[in-house]
PDB file of N, CA and C in Angstrom:
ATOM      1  N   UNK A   5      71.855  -5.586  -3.091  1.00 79.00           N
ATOM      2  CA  UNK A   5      71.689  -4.612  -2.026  1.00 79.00           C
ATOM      3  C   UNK A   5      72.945  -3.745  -1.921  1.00 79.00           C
ATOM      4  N   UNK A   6      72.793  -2.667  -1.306  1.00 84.00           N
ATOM      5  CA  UNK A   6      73.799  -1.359  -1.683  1.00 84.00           C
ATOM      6  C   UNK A   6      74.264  -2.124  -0.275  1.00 84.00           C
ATOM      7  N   UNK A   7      76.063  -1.435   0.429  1.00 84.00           N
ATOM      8  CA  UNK A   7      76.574  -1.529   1.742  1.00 84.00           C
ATOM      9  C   UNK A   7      75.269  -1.142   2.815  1.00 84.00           C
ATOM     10  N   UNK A   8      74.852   0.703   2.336  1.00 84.00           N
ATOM     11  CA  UNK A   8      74.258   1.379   2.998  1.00 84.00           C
ATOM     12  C   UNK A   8      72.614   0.335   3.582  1.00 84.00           C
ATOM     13  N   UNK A   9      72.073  -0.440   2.496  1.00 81.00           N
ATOM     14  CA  UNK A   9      71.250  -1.300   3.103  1.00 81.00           C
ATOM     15  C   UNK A   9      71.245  -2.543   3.781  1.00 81.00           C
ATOM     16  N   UNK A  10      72.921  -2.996   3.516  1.00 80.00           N
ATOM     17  CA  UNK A  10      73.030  -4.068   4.596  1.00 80.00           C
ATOM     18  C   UNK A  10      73.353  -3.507   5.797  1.00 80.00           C
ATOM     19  N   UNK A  11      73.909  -2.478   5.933  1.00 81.00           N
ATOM     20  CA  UNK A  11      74.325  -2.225   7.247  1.00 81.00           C
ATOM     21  C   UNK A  11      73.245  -1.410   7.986  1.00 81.00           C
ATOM     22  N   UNK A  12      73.021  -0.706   7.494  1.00 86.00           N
ATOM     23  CA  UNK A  12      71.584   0.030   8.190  1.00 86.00           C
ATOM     24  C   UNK A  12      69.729  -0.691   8.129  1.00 86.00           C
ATOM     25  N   UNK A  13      69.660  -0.293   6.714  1.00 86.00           N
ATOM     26  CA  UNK A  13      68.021  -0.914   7.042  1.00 86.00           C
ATOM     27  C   UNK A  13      67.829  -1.656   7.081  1.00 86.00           C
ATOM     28  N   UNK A  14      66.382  -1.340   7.926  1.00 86.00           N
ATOM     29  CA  UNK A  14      65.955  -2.381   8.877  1.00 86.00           C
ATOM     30  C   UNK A  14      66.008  -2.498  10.179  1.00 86.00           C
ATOM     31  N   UNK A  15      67.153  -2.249  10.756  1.00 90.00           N
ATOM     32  CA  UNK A  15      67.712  -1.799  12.331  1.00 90.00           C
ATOM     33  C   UNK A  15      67.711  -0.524  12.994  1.00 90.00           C
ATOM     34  N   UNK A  16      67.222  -1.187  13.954  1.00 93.00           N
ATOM     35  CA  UNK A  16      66.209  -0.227  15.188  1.00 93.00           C
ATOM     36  C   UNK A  16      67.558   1.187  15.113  1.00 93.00           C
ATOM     37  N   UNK A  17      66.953   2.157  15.006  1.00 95.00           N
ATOM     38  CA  UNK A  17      67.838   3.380  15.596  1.00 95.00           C
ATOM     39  C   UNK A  17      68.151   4.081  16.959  1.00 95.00           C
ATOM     40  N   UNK A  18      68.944   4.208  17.634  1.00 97.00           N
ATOM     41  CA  UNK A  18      69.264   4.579  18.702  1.00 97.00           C
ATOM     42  C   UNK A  18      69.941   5.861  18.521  1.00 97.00           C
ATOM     43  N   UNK A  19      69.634   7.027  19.674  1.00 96.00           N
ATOM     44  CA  UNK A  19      70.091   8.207  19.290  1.00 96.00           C
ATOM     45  C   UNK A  19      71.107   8.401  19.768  1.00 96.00           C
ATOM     46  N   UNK A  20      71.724   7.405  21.059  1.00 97.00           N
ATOM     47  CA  UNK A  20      72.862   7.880  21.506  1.00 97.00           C
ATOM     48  C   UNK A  20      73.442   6.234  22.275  1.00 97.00           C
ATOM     49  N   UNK A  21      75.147   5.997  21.905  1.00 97.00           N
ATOM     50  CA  UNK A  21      75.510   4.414  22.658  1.00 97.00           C
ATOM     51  C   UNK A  21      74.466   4.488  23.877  1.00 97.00           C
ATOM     52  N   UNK A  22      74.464   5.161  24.879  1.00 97.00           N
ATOM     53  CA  UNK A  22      73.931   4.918  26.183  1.00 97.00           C
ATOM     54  C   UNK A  22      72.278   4.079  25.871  1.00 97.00           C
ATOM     55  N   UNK A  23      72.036   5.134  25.369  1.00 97.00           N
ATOM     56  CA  UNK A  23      70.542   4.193  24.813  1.00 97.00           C
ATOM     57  C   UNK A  23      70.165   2.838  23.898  1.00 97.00           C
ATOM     58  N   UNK A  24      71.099   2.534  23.258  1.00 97.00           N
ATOM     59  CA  UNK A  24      72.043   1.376  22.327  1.00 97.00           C
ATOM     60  C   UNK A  24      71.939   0.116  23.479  1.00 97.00           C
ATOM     61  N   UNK A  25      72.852   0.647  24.062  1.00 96.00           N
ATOM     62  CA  UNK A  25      73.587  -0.459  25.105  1.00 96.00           C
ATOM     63  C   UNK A  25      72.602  -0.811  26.100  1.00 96.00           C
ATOM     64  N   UNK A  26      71.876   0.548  26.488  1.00 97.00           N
ATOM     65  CA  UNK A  26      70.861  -0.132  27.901  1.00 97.00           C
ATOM     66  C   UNK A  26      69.788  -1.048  26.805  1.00 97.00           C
ATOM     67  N   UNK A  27      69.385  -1.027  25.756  1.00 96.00           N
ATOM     68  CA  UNK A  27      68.948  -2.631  24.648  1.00 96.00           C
ATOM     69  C   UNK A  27      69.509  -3.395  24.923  1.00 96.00           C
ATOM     70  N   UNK A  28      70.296  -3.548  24.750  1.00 95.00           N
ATOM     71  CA  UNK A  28      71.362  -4.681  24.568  1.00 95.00           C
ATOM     72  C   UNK A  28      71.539  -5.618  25.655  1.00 95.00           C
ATOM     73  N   UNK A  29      71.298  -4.638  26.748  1.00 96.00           N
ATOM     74  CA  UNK A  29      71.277  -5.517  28.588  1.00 96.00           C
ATOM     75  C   UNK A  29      69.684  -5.643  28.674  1.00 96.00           C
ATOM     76  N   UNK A  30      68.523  -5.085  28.498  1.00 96.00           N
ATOM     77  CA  UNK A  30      67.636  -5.568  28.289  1.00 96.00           C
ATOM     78  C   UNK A  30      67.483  -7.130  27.509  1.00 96.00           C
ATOM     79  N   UNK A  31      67.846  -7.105  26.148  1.00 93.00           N
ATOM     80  CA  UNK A  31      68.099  -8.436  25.436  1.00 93.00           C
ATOM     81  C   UNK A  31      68.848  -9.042  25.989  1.00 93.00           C
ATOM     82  N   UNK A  32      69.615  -9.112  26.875  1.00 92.00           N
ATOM     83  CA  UNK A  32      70.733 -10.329  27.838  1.00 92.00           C
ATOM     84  C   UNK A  32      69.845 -10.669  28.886  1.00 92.00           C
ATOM     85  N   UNK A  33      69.553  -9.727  29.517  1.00 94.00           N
ATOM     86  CA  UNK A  33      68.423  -9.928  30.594  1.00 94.00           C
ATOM     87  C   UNK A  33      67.224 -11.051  30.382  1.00 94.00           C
ATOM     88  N   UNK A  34      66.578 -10.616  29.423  1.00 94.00           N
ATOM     89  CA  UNK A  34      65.301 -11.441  28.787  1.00 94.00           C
ATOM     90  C   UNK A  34      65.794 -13.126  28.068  1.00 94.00           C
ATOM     91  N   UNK A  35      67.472 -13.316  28.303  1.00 92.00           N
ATOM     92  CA  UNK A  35      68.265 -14.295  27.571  1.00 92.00           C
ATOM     93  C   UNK A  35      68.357 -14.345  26.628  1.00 92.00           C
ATOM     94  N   UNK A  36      68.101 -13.652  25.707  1.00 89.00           N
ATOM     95  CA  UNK A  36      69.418 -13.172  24.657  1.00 89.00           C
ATOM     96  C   UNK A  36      70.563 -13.474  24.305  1.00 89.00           C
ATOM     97  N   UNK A  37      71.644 -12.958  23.296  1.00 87.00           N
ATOM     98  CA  UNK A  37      72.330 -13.021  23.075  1.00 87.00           C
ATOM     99  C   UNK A  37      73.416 -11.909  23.111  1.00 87.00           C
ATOM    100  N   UNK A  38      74.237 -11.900  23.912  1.00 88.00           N
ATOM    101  CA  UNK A  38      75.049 -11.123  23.868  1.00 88.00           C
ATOM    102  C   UNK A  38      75.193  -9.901  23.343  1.00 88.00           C
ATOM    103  N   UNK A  39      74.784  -8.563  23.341  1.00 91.00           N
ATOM    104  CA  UNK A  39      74.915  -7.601  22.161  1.00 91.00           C
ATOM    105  C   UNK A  39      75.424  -6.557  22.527  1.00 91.00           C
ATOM    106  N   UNK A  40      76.044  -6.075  21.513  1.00 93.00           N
ATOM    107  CA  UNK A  40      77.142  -4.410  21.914  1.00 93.00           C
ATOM    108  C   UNK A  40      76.728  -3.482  21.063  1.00 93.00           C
ATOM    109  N   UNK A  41      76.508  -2.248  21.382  1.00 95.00           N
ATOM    110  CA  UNK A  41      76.123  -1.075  20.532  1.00 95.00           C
ATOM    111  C   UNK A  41      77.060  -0.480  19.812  1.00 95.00           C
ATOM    112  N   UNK A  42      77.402   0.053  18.206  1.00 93.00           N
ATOM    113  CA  UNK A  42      77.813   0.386  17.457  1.00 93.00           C
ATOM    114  C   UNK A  42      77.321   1.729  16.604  1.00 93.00           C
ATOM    115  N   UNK A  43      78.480   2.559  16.350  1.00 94.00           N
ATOM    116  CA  UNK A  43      77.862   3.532  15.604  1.00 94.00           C
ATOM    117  C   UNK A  43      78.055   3.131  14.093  1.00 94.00           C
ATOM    118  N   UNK A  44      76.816   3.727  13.176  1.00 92.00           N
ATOM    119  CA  UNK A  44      76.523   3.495  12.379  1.00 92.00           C
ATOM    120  C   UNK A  44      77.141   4.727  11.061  1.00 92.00           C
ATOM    121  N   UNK A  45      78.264   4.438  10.216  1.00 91.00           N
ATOM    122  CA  UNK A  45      78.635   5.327   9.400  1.00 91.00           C
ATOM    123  C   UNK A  45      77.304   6.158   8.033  1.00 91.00           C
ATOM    124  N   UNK A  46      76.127   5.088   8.152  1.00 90.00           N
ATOM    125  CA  UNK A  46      75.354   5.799   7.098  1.00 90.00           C
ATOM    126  C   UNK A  46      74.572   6.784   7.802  1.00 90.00           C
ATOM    127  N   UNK A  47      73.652   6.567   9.021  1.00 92.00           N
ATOM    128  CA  UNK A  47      72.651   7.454   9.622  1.00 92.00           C
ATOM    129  C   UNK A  47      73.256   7.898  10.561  1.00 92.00           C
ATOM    130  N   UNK A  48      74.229   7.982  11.037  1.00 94.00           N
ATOM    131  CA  UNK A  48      74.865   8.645  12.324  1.00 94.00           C
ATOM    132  C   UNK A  48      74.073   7.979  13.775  1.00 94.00           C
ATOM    133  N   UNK A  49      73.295   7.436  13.752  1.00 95.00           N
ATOM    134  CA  UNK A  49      72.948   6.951  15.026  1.00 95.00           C
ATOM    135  C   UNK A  49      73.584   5.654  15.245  1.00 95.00           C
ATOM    136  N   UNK A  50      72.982   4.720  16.732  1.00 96.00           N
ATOM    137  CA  UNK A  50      73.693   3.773  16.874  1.00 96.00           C
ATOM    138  C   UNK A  50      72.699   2.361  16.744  1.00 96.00           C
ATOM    139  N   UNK A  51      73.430   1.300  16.157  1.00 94.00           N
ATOM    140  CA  UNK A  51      72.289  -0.190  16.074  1.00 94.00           C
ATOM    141  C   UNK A  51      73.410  -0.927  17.497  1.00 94.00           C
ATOM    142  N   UNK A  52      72.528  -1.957  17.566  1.00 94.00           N
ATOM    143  CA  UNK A  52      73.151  -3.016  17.752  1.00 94.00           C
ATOM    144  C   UNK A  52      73.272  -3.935  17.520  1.00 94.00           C
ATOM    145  N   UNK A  53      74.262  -5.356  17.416  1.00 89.00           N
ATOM    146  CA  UNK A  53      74.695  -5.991  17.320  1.00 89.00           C
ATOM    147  C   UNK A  53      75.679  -7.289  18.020  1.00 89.00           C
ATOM    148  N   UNK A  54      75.829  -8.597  17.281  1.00 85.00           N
ATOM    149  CA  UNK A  54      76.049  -9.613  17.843  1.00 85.00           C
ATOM    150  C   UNK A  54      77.478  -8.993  18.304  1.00 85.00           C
ATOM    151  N   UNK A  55      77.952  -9.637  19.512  1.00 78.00           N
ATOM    152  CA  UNK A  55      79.701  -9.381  19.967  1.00 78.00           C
ATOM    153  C   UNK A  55      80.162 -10.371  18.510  1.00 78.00           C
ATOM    154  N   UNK A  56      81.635  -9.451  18.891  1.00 74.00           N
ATOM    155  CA  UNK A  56      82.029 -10.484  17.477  1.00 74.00           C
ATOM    156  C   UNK A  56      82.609 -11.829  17.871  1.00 74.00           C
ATOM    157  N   UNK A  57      81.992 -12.699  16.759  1.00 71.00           N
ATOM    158  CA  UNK A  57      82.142 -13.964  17.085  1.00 71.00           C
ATOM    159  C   UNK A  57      80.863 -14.892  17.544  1.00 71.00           C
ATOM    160  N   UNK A  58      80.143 -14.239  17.326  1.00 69.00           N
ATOM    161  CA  UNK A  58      78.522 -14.557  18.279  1.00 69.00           C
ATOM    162  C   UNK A  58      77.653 -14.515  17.193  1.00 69.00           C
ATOM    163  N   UNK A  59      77.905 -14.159  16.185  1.00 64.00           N
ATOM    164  CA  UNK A  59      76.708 -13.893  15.142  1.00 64.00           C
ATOM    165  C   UNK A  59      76.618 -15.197  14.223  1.00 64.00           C
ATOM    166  N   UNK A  60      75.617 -15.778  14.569  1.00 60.00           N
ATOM    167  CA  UNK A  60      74.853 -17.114  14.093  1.00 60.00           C
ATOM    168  C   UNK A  60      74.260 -17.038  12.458  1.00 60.00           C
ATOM    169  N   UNK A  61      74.345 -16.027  11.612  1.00 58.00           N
ATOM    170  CA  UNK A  61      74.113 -15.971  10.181  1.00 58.00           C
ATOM    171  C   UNK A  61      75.287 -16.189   9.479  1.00 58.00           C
ATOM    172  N   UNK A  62      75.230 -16.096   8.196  1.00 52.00           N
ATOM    173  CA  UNK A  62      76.565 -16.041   7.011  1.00 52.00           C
ATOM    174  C   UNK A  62      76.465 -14.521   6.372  1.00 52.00           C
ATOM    175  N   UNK A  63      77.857 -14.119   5.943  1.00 52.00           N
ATOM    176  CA  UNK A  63      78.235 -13.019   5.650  1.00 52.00           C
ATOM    177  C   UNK A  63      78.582 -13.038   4.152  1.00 52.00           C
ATOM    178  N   UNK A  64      78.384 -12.729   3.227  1.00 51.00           N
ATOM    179  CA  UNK A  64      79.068 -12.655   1.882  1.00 51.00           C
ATOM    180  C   UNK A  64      78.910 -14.373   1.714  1.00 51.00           C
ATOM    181  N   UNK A  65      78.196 -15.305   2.009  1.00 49.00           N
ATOM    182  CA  UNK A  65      78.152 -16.497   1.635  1.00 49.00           C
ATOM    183  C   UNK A  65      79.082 -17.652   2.251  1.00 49.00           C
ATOM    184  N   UNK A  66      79.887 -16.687   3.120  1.00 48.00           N
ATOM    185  CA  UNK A  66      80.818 -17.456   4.036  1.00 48.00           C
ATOM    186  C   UNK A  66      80.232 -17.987   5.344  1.00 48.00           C
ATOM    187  N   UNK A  67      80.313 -19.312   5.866  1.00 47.00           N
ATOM    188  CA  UNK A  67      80.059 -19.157   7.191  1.00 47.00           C
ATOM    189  C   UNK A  67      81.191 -18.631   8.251  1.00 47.00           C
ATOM    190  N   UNK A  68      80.746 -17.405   9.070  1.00 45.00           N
ATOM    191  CA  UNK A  68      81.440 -17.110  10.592  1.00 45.00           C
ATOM    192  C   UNK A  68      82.463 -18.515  11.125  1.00 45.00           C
ATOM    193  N   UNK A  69      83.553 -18.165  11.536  1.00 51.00           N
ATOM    194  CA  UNK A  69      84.236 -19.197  12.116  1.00 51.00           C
ATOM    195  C   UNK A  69      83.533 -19.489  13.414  1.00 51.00           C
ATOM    196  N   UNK A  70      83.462 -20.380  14.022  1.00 50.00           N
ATOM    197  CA  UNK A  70      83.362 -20.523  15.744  1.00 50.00           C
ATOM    198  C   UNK A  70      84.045 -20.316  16.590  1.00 50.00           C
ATOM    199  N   UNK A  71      84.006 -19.922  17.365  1.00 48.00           N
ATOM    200  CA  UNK A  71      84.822 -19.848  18.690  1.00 48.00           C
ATOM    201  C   UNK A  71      85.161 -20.558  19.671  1.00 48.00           C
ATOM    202  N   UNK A  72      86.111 -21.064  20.136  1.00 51.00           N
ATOM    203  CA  UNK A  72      86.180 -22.101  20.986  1.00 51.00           C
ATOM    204  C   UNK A  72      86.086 -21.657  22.256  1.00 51.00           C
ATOM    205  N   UNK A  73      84.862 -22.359  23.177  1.00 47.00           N
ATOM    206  CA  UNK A  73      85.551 -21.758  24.409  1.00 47.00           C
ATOM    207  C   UNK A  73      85.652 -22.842  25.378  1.00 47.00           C
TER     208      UNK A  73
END
């Protein structure tokens, strides 16, 4: 897979943070997981995503450290 398809497709597009973020409190609301809106360097719009430190997959074959809290 190219950068441009891990980071973009597939994920919902948002045309502007404001609209990003009010997702994101929707998905916290409904109990969810934590999520913050980000702009996206391939399509210019915005996805969202786990806060960092919160994201429960593996990256490049590594697992994410945990966080202590």
């Amino acid at each position: 897979m190219t950068e441009e398809e891990v980071a973009c497709t597939g994920k919902t597009r948002f045309p502007t943070r404001r609209a990003a973020k009010r997702r994101a409190n929707q998905i916290r609301r409904e109990g969810g997981p934590a999520m913050r809106p980000y702009g996206c360097d391939f399509c210019l719009h915005f996805h969202i995503g786990h806060r960092p430190g919160q994201a429960t997959y593996m990256r490049h074959g590594r697992p994410l450290k945990e966080t202590l809290t």
